[in-house]
Tab-separated table of C-alpha atoms (C1' of nucleotides) in Angstrom:
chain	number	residue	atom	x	y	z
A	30	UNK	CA	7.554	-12.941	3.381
A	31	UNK	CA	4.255	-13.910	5.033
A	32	UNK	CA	0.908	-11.150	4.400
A	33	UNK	CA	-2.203	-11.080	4.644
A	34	UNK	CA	-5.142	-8.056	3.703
A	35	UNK	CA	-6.949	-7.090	7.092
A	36	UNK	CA	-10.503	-7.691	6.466
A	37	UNK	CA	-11.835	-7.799	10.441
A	38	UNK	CA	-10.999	-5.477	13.560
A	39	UNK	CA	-12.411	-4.528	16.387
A	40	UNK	CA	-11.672	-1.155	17.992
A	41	UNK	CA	-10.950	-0.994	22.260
A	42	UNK	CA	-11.159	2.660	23.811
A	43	UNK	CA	-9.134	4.555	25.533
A	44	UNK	CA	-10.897	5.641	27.700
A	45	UNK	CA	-14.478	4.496	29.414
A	46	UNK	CA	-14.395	1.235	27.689
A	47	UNK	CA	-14.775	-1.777	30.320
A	48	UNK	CA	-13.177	-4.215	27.921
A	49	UNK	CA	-10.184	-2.594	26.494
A	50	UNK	CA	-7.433	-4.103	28.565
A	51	UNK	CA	-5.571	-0.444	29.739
A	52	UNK	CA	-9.018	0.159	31.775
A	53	UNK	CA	-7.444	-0.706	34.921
A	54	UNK	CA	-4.510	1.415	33.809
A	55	UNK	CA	-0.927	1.046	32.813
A	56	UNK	CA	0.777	-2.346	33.677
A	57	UNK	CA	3.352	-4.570	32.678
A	58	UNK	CA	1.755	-6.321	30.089
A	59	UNK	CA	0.111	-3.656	28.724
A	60	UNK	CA	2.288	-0.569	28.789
A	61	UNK	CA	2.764	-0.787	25.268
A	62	UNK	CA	-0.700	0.722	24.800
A	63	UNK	CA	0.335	4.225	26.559
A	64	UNK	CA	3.203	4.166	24.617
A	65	UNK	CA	3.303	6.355	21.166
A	66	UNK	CA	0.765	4.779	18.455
A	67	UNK	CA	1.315	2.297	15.564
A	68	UNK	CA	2.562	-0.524	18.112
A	69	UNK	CA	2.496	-4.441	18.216
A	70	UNK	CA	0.429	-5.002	21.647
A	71	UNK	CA	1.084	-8.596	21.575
A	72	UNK	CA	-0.891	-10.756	24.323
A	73	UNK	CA	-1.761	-13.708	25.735
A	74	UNK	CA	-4.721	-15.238	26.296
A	75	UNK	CA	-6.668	-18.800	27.757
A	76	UNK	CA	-3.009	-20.252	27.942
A	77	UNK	CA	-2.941	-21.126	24.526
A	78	UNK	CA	-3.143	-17.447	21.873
A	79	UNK	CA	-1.892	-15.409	20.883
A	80	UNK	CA	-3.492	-11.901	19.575
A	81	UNK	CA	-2.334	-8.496	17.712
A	82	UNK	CA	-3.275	-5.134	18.139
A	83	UNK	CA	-2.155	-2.216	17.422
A	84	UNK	CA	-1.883	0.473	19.516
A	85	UNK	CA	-3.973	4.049	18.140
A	86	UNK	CA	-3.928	7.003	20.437
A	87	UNK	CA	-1.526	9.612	20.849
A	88	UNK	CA	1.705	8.761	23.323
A	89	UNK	CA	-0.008	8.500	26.958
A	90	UNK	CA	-3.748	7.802	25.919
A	91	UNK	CA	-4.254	3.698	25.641
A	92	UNK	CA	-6.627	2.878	22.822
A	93	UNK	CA	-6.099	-0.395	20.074
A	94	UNK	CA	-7.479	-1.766	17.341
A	95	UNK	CA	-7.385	-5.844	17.495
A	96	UNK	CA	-6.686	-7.401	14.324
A	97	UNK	CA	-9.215	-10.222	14.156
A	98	UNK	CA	-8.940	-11.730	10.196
A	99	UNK	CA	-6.432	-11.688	7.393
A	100	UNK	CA	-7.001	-12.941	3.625
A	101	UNK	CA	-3.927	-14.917	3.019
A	102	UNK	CA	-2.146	-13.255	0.459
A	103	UNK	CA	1.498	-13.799	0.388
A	104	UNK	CA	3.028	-17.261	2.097
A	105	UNK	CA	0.425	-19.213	2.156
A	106	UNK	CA	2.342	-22.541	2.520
A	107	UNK	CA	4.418	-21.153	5.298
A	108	UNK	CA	1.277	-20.119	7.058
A	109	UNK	CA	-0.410	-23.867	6.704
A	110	UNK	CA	2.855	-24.856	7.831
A	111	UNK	CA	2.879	-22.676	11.011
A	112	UNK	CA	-1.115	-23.694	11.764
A	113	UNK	CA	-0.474	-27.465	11.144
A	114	UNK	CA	-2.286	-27.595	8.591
A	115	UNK	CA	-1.543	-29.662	5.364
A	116	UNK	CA	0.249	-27.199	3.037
A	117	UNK	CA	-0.771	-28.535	-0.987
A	118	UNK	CA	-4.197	-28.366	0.780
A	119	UNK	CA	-3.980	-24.208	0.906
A	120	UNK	CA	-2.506	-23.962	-2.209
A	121	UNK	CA	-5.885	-23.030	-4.157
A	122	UNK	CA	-4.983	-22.746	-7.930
A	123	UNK	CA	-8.943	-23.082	-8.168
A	124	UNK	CA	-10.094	-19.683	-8.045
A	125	UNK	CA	-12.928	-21.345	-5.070
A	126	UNK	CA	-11.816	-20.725	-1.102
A	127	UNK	CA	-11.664	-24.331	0.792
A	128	UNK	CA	-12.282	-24.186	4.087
A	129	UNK	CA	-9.211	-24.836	4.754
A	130	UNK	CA	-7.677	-21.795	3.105
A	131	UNK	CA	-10.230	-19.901	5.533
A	132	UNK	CA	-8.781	-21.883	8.714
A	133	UNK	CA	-5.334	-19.633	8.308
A	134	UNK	CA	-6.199	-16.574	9.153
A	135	UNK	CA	-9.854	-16.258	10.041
A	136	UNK	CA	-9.657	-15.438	13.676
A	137	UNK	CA	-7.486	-13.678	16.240
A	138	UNK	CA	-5.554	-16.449	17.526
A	139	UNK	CA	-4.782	-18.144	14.062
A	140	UNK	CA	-3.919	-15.234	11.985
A	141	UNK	CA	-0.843	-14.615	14.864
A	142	UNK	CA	-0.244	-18.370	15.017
A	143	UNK	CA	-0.162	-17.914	11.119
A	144	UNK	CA	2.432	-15.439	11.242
A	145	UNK	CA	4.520	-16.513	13.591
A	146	UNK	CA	3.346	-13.623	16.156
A	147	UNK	CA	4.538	-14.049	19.822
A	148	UNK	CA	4.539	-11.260	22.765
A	149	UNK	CA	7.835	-12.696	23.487
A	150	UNK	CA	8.893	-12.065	19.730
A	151	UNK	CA	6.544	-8.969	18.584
A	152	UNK	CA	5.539	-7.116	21.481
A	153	UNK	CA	6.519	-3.405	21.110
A	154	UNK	CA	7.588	-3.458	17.692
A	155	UNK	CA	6.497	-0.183	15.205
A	156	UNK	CA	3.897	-1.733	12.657
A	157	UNK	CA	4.418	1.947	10.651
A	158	UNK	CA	8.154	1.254	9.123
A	159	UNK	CA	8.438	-0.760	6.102
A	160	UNK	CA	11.854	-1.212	7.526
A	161	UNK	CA	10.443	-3.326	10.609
A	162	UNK	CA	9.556	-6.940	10.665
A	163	UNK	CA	6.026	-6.742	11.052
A	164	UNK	CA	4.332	-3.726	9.480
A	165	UNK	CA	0.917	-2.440	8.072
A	166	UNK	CA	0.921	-0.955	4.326
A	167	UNK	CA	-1.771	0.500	2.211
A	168	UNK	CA	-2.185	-2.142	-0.858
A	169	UNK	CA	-4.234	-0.195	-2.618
A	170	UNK	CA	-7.609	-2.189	-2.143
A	171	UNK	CA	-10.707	-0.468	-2.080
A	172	UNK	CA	-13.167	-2.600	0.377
A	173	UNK	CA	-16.729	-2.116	-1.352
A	174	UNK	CA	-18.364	-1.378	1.668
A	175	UNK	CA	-17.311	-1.609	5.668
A	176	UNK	CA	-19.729	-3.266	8.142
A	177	UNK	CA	-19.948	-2.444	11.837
A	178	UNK	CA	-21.136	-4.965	14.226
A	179	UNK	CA	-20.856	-5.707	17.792
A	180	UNK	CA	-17.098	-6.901	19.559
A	181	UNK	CA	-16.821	-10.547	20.084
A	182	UNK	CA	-15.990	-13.035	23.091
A	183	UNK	CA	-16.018	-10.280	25.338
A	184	UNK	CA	-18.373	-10.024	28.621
A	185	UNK	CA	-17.881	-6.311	29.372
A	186	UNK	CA	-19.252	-3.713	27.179
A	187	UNK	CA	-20.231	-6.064	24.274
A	188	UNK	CA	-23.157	-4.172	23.204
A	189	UNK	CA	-20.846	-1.508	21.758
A	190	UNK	CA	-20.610	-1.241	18.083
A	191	UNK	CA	-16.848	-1.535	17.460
A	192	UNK	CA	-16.284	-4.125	15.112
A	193	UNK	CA	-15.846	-3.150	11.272
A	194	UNK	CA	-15.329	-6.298	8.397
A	195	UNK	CA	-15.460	-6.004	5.171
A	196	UNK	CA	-19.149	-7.179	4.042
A	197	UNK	CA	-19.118	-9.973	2.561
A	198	UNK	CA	-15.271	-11.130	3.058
A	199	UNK	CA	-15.029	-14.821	3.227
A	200	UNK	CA	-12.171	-14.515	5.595
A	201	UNK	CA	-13.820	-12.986	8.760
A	202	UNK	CA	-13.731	-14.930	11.720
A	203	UNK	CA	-17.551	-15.111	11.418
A	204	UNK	CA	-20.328	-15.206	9.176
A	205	UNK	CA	-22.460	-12.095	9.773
A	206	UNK	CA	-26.478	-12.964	10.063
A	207	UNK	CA	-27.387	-12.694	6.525
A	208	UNK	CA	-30.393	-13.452	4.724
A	209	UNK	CA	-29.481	-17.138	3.633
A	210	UNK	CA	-31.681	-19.257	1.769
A	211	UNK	CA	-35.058	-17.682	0.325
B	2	DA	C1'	-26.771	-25.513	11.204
B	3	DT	C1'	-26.061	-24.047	16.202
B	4	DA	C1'	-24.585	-25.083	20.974
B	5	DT	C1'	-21.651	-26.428	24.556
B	6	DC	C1'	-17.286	-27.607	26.509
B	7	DG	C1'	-12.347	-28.471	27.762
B	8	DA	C1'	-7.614	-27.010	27.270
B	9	DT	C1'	-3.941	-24.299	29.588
B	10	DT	C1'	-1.163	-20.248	31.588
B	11	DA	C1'	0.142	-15.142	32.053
B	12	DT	C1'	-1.691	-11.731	34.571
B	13	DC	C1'	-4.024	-9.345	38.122
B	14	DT	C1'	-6.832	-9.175	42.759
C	26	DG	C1'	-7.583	-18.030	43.245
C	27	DA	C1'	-10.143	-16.144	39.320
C	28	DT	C1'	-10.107	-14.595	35.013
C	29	DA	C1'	-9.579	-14.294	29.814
C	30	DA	C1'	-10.455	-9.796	23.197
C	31	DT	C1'	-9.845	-18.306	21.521
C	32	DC	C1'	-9.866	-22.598	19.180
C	33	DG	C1'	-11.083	-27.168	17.971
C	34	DA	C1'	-13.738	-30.980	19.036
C	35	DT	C1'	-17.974	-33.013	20.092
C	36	DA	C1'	-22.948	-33.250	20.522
C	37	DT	C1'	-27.503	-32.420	18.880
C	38	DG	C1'	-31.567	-30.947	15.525
DNA sequence: ATATCGATTATCT
DNA sequence: GATAATCGATATG
């Protein structure tokens, strides 16, 4: 079993948001978002990644959240594995985060390569049932504080404030602008 | 440290 | 035919 805590996601609207993918309205690749909430909308993107959201509003309103970053928790061999990286490299009996332990899961496209996440593969399933094979569960973490910032890599809307991270996570897929150095 | 750039294809106009 | 919610590599200060 492969999981990882969800420290990064960005939110897409239902409605009057120029970026979410269902503002053109409902199509084949994204009908799963105007379907009933607590869905895998798996898709693809820049012919190479894949990314997972999961579908929010009530059954006929599109609205997501993209999960951006994981912290490895459970698997992480199998997930160097599935990234190419080197596995003994991830294994991090250290206490200290290599960079390399980072590289798994801190970003959209590697946390699904990670997993093993495909549209072909994930697209559709429920994320609520522990009985499914890709699911979200409480873990009983307590994130000392959430941080909102603006979306990334988008073009439309990107002023909106919509993505949340836990401050100060070393797995999001980007540093925040922080006072460094003195 | 930050910036720019090429890869590669499903999807929509 | 254009676009895209990315990544990894390369270049530059």
């Amino acid at each position: 079993m492969l999981t990882g805590r969800i420290v990064e996601v960005e939110a897409y609207l239902g409605s009057g948001d120029a970026a979410a993918h269902s503002a053109a309205g409902c199509t084949a690749r994204n009908s799963v978002l105007f379907g009933p909430p607590g869905h895998a909308y798996v898709y693809f993107i820049y012919g190479n990644h894949y990314c997972l959201n999961v579908s929010c509003l009530p059954d006929g309103e599109a609205g997501c959240i993209l999960i951006r970053a994981l912290e490895p928790r459970l698997g992480i061999k199998e997930m160097a594995r599935k990234r190419g990286l080197a596995e003994d490299i991830a294994a991090n009996t250290t206490g200290k985060i290599s960079t390399h332990l980072r590289a798994l899961t801190n970003g959209p496209g590697k946390l699904a390569q990670a997993f093993g996440i495909t549209r072909e593969r994930d697209n559709g399933k429920d994320m609520t049932s522990r009985e499914s094979d890709l699911f979200i569960a409480e873990d009983g973490f307590a994130p000392p504080k959430i941080q909102v910032t603006p979306r990334i890599g988008i073009t439309k809307s990107a002023e909106q404030p919509l993505r949340y991270i836990i401050a100060g996570n070393e797995f999001v897929s980007r540093k925040v602008l922080t006072q460094r150095r003195g």
